[in-house]
GROMACS .gro file of C-alpha atoms in nm:
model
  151
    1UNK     CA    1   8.193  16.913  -9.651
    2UNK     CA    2   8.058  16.679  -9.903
    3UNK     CA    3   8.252  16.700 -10.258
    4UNK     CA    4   8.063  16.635 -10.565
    5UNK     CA    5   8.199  16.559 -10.903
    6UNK     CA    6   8.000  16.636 -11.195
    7UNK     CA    7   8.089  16.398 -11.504
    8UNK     CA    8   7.872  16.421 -11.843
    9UNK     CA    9   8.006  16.371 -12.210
   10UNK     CA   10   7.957  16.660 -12.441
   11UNK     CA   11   7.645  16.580 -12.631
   12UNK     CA   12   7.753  16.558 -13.007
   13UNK     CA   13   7.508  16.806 -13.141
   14UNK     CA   14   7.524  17.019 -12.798
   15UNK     CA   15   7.350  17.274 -12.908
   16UNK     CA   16   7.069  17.126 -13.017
   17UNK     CA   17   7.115  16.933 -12.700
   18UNK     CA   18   7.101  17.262 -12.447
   19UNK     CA   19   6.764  17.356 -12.620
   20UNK     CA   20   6.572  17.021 -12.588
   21UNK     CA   21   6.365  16.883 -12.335
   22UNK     CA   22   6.598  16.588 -12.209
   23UNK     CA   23   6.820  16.913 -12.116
   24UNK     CA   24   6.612  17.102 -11.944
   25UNK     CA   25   6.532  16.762 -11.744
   26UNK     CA   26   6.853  16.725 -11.657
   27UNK     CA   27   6.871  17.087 -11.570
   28UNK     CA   28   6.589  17.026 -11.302
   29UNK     CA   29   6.734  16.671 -11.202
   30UNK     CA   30   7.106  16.865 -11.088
   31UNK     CA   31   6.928  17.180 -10.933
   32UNK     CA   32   6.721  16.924 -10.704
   33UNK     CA   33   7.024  16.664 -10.614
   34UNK     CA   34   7.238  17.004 -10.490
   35UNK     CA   35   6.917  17.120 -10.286
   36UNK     CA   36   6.884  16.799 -10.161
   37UNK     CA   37   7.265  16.728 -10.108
   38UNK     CA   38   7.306  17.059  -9.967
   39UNK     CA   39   7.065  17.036  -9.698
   40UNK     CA   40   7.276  16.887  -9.419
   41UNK     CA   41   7.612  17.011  -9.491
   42UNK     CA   42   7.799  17.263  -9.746
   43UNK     CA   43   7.818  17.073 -10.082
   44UNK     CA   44   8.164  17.127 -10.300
   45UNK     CA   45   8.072  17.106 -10.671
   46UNK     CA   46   8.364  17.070 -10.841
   47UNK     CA   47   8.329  17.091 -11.283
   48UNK     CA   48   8.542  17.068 -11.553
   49UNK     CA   49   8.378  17.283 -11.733
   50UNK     CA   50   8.290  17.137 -12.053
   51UNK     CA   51   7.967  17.231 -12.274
   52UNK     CA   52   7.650  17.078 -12.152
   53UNK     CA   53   7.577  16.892 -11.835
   54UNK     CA   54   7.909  17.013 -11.670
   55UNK     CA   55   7.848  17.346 -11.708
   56UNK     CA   56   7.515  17.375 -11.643
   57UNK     CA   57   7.574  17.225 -11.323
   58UNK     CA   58   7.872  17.510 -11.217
   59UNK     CA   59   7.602  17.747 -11.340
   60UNK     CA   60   7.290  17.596 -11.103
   61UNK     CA   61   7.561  17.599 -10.813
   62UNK     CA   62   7.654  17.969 -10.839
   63UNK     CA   63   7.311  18.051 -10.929
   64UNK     CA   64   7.167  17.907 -10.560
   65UNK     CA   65   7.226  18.040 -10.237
   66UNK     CA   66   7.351  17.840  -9.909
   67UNK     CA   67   7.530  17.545  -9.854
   68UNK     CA   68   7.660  17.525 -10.219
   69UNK     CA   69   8.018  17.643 -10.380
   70UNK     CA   70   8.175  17.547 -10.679
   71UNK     CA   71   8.511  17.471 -10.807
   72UNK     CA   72   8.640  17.484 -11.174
   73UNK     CA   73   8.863  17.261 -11.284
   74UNK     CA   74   8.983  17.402 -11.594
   75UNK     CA   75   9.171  17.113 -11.804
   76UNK     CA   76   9.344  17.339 -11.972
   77UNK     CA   77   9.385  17.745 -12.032
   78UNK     CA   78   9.265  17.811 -12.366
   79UNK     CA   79   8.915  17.554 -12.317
   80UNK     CA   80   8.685  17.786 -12.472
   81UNK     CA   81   8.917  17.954 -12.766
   82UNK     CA   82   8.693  17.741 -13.024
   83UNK     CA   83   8.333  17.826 -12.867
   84UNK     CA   84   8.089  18.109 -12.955
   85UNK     CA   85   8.087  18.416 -12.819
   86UNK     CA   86   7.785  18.394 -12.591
   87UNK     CA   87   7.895  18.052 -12.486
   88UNK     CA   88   8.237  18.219 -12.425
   89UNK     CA   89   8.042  18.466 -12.173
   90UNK     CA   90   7.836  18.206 -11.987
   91UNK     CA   91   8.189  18.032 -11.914
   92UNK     CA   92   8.393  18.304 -11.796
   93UNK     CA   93   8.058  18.449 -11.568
   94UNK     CA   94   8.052  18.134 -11.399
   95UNK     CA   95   8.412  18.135 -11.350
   96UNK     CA   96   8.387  18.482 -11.183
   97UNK     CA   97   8.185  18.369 -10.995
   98UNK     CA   98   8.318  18.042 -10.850
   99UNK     CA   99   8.490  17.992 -10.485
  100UNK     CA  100   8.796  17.844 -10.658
  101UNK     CA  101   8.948  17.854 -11.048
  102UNK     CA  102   9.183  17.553 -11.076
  103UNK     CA  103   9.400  17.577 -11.407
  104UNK     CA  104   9.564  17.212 -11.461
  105UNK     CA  105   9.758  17.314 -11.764
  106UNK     CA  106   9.866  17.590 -11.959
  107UNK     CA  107   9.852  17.401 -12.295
  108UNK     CA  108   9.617  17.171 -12.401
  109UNK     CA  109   9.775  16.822 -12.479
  110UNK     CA  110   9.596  16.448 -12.553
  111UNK     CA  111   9.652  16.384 -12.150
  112UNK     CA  112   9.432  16.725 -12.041
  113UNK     CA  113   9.095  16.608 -12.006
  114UNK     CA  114   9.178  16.240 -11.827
  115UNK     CA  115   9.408  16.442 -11.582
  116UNK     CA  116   9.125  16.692 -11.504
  117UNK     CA  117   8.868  16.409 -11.445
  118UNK     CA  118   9.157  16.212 -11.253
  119UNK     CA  119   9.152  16.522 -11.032
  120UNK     CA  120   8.828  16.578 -10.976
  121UNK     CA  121   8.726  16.181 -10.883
  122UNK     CA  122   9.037  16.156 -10.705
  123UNK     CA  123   8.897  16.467 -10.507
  124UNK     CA  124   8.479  16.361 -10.505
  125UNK     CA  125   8.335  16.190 -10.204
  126UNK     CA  126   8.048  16.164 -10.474
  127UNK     CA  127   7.985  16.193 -10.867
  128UNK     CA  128   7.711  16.299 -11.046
  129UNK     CA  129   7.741  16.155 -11.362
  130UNK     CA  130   7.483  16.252 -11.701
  131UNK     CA  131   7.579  16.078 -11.997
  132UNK     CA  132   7.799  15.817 -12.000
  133UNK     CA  133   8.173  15.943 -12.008
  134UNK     CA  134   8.399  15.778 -12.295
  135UNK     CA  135   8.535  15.424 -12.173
  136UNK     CA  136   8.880  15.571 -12.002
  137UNK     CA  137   8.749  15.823 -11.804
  138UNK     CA  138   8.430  15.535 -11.727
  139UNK     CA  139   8.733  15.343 -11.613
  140UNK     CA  140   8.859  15.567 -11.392
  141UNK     CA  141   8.547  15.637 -11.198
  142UNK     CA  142   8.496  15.246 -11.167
  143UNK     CA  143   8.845  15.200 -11.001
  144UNK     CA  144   8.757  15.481 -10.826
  145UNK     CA  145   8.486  15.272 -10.614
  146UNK     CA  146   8.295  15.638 -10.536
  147UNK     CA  147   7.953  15.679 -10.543
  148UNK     CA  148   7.774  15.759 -10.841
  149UNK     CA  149   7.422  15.896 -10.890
  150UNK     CA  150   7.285  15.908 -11.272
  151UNK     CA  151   7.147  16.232 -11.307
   0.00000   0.00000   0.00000
């Protein structure tokens, strides 16, 4: 089994992000890297679950058949208390709909996100990684020594 991180900062303006064309290339970019990863052997996607990239990945992997299943790694409970209600639903569909839920913390707190990316690298064979991560969690996949493909 091949595990694959998924690593992207949230855009700024996301949602002006998720509607423009550099989105729905990366959209196209992840979709064909799981096909193609997923040929040989069953691929573990494993996503923190953040707006964007991250979760547009979780949703391509639950969305395709075969060799793919997906893990969320949820940084903290209450991750998507602040989002909108339809983004609310396309987060907790995907999270039905996952192989495995993985809670790190009850309560958010200014450790939360670097332990959930310390998880999942510590846990990736590989990492896809969109835009570039802020400088700590870079850091962490550089010590790391995995490989990384830029989506």
């Amino acid at each position: 089994m091949l595990k694959v991180a998924v690593i992207s900062k949230t855009p700024d303006n996301w949602q002006s992000f998720e509607a423009s064309t550099e989105a729905d290339a990366i959209y196209e970019r992840i979709k064909l890297a799981l096909i193609n990863l997923s040929r040989d052997e069953t691929v573990w996607l494993l996503s923190p679950m953040n707006r964007g990239t991250e979760t547009t990945a979780a949703e391509i992997a639950v969305s395709l058949k075969g060799n793919i299943k997906l893990e969320c790694v949820i940084p903290f409970e209450e991750q998507a208390k602040d989002w909108s209600e339809p983004e609310r639903d396309r987060y907790f569909g995907i999270i039905e709909r996952c192989e495995l839920e993985n809670m790190l913390s009850s309560k958010q707190n200014d450790k939360s996100l670097k332990l959930c990316y310390s998880y999942i690298i510590s846990a990736a064979n590989l990492i896809l990684l969109g835009t570039p991560p802020s400088d700590e969690i870079a850091e962490l996949i550089t010590e790391s020594g995995k490989k990384v493909i830029e989506i």
